[in-house]
Tab-separated table of C-alpha atoms in Angstrom:
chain	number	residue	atom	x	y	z
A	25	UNK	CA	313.119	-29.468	-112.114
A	26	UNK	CA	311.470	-28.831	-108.676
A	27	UNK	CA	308.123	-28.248	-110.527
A	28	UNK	CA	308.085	-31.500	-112.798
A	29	UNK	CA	309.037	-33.276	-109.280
A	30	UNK	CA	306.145	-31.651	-107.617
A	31	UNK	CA	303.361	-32.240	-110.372
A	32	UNK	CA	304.719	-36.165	-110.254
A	33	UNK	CA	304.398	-36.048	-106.337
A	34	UNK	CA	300.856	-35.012	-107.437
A	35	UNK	CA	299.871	-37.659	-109.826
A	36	UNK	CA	300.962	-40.214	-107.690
A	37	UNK	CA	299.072	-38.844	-104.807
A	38	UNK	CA	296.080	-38.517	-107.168
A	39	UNK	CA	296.178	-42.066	-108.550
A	40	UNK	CA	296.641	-43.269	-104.872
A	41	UNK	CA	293.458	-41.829	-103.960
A	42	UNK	CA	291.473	-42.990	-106.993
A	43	UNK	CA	292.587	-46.535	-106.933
A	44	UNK	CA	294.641	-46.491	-110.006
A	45	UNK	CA	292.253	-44.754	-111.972
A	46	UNK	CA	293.008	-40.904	-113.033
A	47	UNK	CA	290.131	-39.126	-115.077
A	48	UNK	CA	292.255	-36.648	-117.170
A	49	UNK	CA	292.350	-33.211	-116.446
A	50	UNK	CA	294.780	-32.227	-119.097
A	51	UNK	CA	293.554	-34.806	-122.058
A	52	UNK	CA	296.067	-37.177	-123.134
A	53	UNK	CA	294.028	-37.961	-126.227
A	54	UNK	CA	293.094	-35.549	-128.573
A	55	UNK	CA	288.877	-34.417	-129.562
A	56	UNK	CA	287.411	-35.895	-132.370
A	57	UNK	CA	284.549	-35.223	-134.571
A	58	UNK	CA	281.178	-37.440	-135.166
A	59	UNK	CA	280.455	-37.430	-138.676
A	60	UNK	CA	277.044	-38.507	-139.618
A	61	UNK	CA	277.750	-41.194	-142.303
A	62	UNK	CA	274.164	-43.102	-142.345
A	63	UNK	CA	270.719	-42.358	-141.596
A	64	UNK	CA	270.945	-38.735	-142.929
A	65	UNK	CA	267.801	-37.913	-145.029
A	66	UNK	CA	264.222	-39.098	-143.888
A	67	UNK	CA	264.211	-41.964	-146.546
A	68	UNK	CA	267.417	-43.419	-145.404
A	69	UNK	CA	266.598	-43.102	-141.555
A	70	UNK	CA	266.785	-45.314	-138.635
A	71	UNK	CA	264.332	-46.050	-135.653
A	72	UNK	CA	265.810	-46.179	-132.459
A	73	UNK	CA	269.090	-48.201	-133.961
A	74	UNK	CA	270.870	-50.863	-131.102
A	75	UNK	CA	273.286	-52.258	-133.316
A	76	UNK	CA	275.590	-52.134	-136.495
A	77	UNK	CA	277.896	-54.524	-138.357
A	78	UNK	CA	279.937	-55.365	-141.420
A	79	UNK	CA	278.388	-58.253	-143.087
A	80	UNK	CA	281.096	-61.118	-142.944
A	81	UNK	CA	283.006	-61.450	-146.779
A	82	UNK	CA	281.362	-58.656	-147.721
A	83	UNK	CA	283.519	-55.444	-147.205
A	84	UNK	CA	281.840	-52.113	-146.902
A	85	UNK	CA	278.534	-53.624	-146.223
A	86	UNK	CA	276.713	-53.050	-143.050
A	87	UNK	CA	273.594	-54.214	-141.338
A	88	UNK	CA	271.231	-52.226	-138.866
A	89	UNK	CA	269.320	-53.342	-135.971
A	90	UNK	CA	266.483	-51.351	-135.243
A	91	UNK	CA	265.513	-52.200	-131.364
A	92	UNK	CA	261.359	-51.371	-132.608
A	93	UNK	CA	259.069	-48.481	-131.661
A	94	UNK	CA	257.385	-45.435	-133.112
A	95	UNK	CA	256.498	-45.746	-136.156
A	96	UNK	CA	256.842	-49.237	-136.339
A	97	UNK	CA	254.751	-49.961	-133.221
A	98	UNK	CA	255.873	-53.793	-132.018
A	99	UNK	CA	258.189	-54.846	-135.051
A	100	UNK	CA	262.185	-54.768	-134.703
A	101	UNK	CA	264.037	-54.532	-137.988
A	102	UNK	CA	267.374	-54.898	-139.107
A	103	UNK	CA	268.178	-53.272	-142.620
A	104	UNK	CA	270.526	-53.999	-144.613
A	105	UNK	CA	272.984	-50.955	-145.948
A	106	UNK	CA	274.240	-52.225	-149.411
A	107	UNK	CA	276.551	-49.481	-151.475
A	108	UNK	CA	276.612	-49.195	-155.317
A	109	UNK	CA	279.703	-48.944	-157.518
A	110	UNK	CA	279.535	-45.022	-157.194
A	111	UNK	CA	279.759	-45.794	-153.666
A	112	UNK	CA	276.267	-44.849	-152.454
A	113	UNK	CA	274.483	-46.570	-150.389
A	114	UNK	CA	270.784	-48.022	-150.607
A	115	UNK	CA	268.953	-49.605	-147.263
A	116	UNK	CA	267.571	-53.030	-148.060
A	117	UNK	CA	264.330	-54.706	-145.401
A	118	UNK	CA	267.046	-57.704	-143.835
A	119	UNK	CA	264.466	-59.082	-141.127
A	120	UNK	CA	260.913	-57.395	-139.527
A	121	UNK	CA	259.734	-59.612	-136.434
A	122	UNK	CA	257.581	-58.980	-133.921
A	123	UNK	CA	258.680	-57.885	-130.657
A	124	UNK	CA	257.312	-56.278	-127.137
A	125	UNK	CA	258.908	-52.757	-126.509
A	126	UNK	CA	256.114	-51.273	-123.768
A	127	UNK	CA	259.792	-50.370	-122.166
A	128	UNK	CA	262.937	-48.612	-123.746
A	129	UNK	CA	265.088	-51.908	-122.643
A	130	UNK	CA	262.874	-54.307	-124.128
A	131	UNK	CA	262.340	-54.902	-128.150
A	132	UNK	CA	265.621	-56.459	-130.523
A	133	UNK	CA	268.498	-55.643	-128.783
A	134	UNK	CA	271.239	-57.777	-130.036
A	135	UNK	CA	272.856	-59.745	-133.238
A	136	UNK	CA	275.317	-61.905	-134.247
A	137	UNK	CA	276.917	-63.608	-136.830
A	138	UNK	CA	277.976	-67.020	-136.598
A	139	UNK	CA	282.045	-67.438	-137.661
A	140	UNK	CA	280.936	-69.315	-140.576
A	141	UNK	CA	278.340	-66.734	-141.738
A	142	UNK	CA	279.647	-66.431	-144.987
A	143	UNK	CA	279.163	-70.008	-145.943
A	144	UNK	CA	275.992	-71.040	-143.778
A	145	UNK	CA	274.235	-67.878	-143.428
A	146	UNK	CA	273.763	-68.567	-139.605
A	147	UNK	CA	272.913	-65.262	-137.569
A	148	UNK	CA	271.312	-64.698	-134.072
A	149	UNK	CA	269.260	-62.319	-132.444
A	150	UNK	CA	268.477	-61.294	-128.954
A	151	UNK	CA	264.885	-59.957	-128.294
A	152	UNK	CA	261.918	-59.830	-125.979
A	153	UNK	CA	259.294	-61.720	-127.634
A	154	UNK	CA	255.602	-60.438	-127.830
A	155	UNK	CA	253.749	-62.506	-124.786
A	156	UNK	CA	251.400	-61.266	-122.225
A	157	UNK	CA	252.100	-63.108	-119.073
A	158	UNK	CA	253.530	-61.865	-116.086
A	159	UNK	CA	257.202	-62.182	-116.524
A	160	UNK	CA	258.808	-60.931	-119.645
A	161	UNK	CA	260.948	-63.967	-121.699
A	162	UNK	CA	264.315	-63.062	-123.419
A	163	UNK	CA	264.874	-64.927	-126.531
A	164	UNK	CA	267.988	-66.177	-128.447
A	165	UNK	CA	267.208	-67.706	-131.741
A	166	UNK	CA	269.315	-68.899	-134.735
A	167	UNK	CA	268.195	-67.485	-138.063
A	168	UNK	CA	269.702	-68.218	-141.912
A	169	UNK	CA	270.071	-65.526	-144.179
A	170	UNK	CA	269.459	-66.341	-148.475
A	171	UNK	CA	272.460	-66.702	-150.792
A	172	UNK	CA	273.015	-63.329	-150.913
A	173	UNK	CA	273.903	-63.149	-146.828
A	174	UNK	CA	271.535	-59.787	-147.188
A	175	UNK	CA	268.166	-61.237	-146.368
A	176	UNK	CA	266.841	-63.711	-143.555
A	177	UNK	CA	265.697	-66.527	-145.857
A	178	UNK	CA	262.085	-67.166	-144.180
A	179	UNK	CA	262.878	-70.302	-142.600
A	180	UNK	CA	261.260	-71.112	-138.961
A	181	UNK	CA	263.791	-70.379	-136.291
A	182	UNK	CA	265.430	-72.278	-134.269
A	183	UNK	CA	265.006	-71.235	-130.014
A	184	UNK	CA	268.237	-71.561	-128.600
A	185	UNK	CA	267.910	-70.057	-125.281
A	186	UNK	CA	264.789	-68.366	-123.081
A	187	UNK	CA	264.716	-67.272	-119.875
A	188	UNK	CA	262.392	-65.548	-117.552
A	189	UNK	CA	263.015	-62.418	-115.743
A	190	UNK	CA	260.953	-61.046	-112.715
A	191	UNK	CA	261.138	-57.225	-114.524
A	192	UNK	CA	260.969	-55.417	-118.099
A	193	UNK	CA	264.307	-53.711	-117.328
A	194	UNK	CA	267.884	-55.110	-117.040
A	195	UNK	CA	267.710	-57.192	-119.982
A	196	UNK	CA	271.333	-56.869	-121.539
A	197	UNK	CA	271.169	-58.813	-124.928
A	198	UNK	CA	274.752	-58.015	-126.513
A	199	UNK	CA	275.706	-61.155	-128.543
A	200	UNK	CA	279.008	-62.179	-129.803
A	201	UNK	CA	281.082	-65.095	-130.785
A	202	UNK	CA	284.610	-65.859	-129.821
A	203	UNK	CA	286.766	-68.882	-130.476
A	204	UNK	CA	283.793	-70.671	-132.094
A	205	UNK	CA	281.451	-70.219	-129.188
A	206	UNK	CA	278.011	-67.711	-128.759
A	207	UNK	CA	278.705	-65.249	-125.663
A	208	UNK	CA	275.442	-63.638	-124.206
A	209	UNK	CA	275.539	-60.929	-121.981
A	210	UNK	CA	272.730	-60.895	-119.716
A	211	UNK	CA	270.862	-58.336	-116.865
A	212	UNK	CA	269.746	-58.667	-113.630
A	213	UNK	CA	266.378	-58.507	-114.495
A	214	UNK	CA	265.744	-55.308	-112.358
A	215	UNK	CA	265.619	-57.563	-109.324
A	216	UNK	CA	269.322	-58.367	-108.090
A	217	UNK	CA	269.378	-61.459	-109.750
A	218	UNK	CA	272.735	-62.951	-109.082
A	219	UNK	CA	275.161	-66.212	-108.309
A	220	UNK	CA	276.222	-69.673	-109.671
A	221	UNK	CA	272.275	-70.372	-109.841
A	222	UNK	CA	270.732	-68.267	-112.339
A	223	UNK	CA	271.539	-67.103	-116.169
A	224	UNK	CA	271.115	-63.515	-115.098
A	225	UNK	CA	273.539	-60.819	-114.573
A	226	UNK	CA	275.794	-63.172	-116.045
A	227	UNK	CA	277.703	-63.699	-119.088
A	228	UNK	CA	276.928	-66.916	-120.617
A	229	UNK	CA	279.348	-69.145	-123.425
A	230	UNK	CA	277.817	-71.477	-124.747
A	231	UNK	CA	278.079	-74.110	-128.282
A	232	UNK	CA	275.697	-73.459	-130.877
A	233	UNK	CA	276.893	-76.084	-133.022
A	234	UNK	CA	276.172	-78.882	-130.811
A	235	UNK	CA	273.267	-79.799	-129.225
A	236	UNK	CA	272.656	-81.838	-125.475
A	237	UNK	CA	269.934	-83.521	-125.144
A	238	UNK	CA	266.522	-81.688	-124.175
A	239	UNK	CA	268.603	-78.343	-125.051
A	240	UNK	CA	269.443	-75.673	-128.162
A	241	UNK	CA	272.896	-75.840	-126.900
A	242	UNK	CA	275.736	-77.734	-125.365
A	243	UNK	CA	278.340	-76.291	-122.609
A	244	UNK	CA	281.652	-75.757	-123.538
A	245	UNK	CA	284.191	-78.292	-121.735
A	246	UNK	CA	286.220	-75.375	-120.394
A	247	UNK	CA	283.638	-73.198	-119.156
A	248	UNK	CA	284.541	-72.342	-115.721
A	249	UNK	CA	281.514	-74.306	-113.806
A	250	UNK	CA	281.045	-76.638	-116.382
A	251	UNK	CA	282.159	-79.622	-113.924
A	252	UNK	CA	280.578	-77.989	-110.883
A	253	UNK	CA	278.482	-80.038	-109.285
A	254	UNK	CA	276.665	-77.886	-106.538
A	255	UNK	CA	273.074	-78.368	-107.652
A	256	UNK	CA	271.676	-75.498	-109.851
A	257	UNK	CA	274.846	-74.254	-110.790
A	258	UNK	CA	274.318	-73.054	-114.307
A	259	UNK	CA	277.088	-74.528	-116.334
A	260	UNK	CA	276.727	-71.772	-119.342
A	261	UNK	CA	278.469	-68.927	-117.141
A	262	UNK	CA	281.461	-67.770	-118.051
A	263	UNK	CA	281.166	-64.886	-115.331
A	264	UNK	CA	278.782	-63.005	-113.125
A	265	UNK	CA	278.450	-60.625	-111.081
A	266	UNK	CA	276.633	-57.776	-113.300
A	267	UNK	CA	273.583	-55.325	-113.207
A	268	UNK	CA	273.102	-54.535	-116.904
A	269	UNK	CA	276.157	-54.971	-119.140
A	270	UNK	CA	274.068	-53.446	-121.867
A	271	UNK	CA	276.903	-53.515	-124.063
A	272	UNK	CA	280.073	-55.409	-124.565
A	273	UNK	CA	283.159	-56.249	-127.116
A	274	UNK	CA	286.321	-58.433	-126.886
A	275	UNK	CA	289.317	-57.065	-128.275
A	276	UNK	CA	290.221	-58.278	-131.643
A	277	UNK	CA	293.928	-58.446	-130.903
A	278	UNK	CA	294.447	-60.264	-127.504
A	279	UNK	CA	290.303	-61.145	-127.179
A	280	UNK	CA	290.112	-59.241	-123.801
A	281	UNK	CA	286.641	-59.156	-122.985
A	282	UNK	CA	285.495	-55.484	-122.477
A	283	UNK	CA	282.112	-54.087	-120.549
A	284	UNK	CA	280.276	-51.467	-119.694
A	285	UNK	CA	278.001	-52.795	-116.598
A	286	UNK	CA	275.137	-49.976	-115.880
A	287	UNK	CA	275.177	-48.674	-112.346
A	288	UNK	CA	272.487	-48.014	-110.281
A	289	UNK	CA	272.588	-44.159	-108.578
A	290	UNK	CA	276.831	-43.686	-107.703
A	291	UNK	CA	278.804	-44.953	-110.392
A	292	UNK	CA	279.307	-46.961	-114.398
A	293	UNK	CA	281.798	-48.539	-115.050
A	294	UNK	CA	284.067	-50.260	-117.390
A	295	UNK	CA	285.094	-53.872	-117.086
A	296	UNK	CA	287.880	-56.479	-117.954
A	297	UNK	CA	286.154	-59.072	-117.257
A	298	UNK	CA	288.397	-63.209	-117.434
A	299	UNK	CA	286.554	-66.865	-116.978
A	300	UNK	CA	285.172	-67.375	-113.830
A	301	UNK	CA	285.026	-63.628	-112.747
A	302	UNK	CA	282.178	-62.503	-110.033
A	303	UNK	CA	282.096	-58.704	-110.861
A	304	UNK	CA	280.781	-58.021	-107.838
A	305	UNK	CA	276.948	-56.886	-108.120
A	306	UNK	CA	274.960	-56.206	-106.381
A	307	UNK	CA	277.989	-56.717	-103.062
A	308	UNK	CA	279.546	-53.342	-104.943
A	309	UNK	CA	278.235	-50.776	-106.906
A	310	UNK	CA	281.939	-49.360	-109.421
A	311	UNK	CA	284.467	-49.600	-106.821
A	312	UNK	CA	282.205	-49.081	-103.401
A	313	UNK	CA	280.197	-50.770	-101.254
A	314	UNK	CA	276.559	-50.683	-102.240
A	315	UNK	CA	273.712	-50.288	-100.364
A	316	UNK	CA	270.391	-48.271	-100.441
A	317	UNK	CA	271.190	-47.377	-97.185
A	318	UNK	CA	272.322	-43.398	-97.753
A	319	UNK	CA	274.642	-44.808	-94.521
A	320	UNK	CA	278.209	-45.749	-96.478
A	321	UNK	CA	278.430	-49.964	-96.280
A	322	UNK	CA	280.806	-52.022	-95.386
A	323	UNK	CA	281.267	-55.324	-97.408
A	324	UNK	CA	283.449	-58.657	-98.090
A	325	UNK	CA	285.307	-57.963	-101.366
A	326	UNK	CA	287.149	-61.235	-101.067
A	327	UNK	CA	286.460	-63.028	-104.700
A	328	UNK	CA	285.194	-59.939	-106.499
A	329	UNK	CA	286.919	-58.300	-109.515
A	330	UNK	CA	286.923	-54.647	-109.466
A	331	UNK	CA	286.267	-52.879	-112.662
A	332	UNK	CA	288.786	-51.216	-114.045
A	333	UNK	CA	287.238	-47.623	-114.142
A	334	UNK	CA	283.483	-46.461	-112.366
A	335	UNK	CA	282.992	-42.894	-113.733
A	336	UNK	CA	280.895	-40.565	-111.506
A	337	UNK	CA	277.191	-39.597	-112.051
A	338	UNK	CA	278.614	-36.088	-113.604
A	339	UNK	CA	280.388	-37.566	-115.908
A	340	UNK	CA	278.680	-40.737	-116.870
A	341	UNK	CA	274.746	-42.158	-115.960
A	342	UNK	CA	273.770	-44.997	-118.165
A	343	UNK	CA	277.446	-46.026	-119.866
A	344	UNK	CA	276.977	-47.506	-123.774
A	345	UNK	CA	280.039	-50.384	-123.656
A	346	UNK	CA	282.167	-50.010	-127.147
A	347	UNK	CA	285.219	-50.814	-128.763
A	348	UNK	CA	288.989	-51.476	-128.031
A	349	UNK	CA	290.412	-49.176	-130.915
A	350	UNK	CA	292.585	-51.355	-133.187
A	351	UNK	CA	292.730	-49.196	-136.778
A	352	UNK	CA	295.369	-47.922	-137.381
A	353	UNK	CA	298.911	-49.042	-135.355
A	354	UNK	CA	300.754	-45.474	-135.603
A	355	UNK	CA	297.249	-44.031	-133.916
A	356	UNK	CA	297.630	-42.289	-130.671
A	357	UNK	CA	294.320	-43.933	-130.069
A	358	UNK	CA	295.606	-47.565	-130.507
A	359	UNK	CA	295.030	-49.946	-127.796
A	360	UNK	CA	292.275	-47.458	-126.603
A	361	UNK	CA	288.540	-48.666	-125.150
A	362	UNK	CA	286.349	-45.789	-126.327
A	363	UNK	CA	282.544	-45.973	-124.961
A	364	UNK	CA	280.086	-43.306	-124.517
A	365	UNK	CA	277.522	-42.539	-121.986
A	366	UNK	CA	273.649	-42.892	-123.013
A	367	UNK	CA	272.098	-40.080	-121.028
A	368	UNK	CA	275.015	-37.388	-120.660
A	369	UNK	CA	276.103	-38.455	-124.533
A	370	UNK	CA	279.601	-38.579	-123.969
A	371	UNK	CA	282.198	-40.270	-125.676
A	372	UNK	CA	285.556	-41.502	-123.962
A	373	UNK	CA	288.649	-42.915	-124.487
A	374	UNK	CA	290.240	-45.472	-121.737
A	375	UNK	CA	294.200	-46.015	-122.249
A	376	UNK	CA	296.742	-47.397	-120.150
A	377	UNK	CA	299.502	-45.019	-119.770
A	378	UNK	CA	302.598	-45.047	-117.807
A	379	UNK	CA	301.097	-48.050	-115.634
A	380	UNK	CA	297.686	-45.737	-114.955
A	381	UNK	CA	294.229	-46.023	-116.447
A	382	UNK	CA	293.294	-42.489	-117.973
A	383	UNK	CA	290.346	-41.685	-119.038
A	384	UNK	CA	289.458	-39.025	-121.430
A	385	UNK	CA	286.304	-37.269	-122.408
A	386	UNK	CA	287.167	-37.051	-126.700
A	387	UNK	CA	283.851	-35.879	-127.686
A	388	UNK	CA	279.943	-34.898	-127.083
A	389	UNK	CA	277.273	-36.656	-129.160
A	390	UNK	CA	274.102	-34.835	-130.694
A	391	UNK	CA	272.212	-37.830	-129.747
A	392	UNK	CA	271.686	-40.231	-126.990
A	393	UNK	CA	274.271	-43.222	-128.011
A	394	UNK	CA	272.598	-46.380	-127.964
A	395	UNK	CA	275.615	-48.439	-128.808
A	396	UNK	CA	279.112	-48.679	-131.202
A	397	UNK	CA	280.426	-50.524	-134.443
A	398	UNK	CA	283.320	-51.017	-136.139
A	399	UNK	CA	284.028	-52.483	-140.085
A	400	UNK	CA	286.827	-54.402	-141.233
A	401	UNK	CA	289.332	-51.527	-141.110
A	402	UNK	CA	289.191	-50.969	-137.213
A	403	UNK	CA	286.472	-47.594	-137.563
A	404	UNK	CA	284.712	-47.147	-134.745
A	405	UNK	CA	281.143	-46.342	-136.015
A	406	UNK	CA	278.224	-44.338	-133.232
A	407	UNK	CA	274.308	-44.912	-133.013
A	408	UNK	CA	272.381	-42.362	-132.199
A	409	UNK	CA	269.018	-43.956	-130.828
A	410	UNK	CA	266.627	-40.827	-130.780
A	411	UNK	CA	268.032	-39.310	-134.078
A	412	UNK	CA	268.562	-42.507	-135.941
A	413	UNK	CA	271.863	-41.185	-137.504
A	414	UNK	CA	275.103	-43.585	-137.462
A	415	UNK	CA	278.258	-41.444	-137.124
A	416	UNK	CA	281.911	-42.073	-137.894
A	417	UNK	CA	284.156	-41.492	-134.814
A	418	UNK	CA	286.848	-39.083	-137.353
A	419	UNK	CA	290.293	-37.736	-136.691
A	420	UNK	CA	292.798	-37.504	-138.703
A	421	UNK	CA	294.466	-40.462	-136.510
A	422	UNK	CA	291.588	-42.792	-136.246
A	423	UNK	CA	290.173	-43.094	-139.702
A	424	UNK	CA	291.491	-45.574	-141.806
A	425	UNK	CA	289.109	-45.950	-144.483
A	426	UNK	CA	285.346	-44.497	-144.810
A	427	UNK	CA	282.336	-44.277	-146.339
């Protein structure tokens, strides 16, 4: 008895000192496997892949962004991955467009569908245009897909959104919809870009369906600044406050909105991010002060939201956001955030247990991972950018139905 006392003496010392946060030791979630499930054979392959989806009404089939690059010098392509009755799968040319990648941020970096899909064939994409000026211009644009919802039908697009950024890097691009409205998440623009008054480091909500004048878009009535009237307050944030939330997901059982913001030398970390939020860039950097200053700062947290896990440089350097798990209900897993790490290729697990965060370290990828996907059964799918292979995340408790 005196030992179980002592070792919960020492976990609440230990989550006392890390802020509520306790990176397991002894994993509370078991390993798990990757198993490649597309992109396996050189004719089937992907180029540097940034996103995956299940194609709305259409169960089992899956498009593929490719963010552009070797071989295909400046074109970004999403394929589309249709199966046959046997169950295999053949990769179909969705969209090619023309894109700038001089950069590994830049290129196609994002897609969505819109919650109609399936009856107007509405998609968008997030991409860095091919221009030569001085500042590099993200672009969101609507697209249409034919009647068969697997090819863009050819039609001009329609701009809804550019901005200008000061750098190449920081460019987020992660788009999603949620209660009927477009969510963009947006970086810094490698400068710091941050506040009320600019559409970087911020994520933006806006209406895609109806149109103010002089704009591609209207501004939800709820937004959180949408009756601010400070001038240049930019009415499409929902919250701000990040460096590079490269990628991000809301959970599809209570919509929490989940990201992984990109740190700069100390920390990543992982996000719950709620309307009106200022996450806290560039004031902190995780859960510290930041400053180049090797000195340790000192800084006003009043107002900022605190992530709720940074991960150290040796266990995390350029964090890949992912997906709450929701598969399977028995699943030890259930209720889980797994994300990965870009650089160090890890995979992790985030669960709330006992009233503490733990985080746990479930697997190593063969690849760097780029980003995550999940189908209509709750799988959590894994892109590996340099090897172009798409990998189940399998257990014998997370899979509920495969390829």
């Amino acid at each position: 008895m005196e030992s179980h006392g002592t070792l919960n003496r020492l976990r609440r010392f230990l989550v006392s000192i890390l802020g509520g946060t306790l990176l397991a030791v002894a994993a509370p979630l078991p390993s798990i496997q990757l198993r490649p499930v597309f992109g396996t054979d050189e004719n089937n392959g992907f180029v540097n892949p940034v996103w995956f989806g299940e194609v709305p009404g259409k169960t089992g089939t899956f498009l593929v962004a490719e963010q552009g690059g070797s071989p295909y010098a400046d074109y970004g392509r999403i394929w589309a991955l249709i199966p046959d009755r046997n169950g295999n799968y053949h990769k179909q040319k969705f969209l090619a467009l023309k894109v700038r990648k001089n950069m590994m941020e830049m290129g196609l970096l994002g897609v969505a569908f819109h919650p109609d899909y399936a009856e107007n064939g509405k998609y968008y994409i997030d991409y860095i245009p091919p221009t030569r000026g001085k500042f590099d211009s993200e672009v969101v644009e609507e697209r249409v897909a034919d009647a068969s919802l697997l090819r863009d039908a050819g039609y001009v697009p329609r701009r809804i959104l550019a901005f200008q950024k000061p750098k190449s890097n920081h460019n987020g691009g992660t788009l999603a919809f949620k209660d009927g409205y477009l969510y963009i998440g947006t970086g810094d623009g490698g400068e710091e870009m941050h506040g009320l008054q600019t559409l970087l480091g911020a994520m933006l909500r806006i209406d895609v369906d109806h149109h103010a004048r002089g704009f591609g878009y209207s501004i939800p009535p709820d937004n959180p600044f949408a009756r601010d009237l400070q001038p240049g307050v930019r009415r499409e944030i929902w919250a701000y406050g990040f460096r590079n939330p490269w990628k991000w997901s809301f959970d599809p059982l209570n919509g929490d909105l989940w990201v992984g913001d990109v740190g700069e030398s100390t920390a990543e970390e992982v996000d719950r991010v709620e309307k009106g939020n200022n996450m806290g860039w560039p004031t902190m950097e995780g859960k510290a002060c930041f400053s180049y200053n090797p000195v340790k700062p000192v800084c006003d947290r009043r107002g900022l939201t605190l992530p709720i896990i940074d991960l150290p440089r040796s266990k995390a350097q350029c964090i890949t956001g992912g997906y709450v798990y929701r598969g399977n209900p028995s699943s030890v897993f259930y209720g889980a955030y797994i994300f990965g790490d870009w650089q160090l290729q890890n995979i992790f697990a985030l669960k709330q247990m006992h009233g503490t965060w733990q985080v746990t370290q479930i697997a190593t990828a063969p690849a760097a991972i780029s980003s995550f996907g999940t189908d209509s059964f709750g799988n959590i799918y894994a892109l590996g950018h340099n090897n172009g292979v798409i990998y189940l995340l399998d257990h014998p408790d997370l899979v509920v139905s495969s390829k």
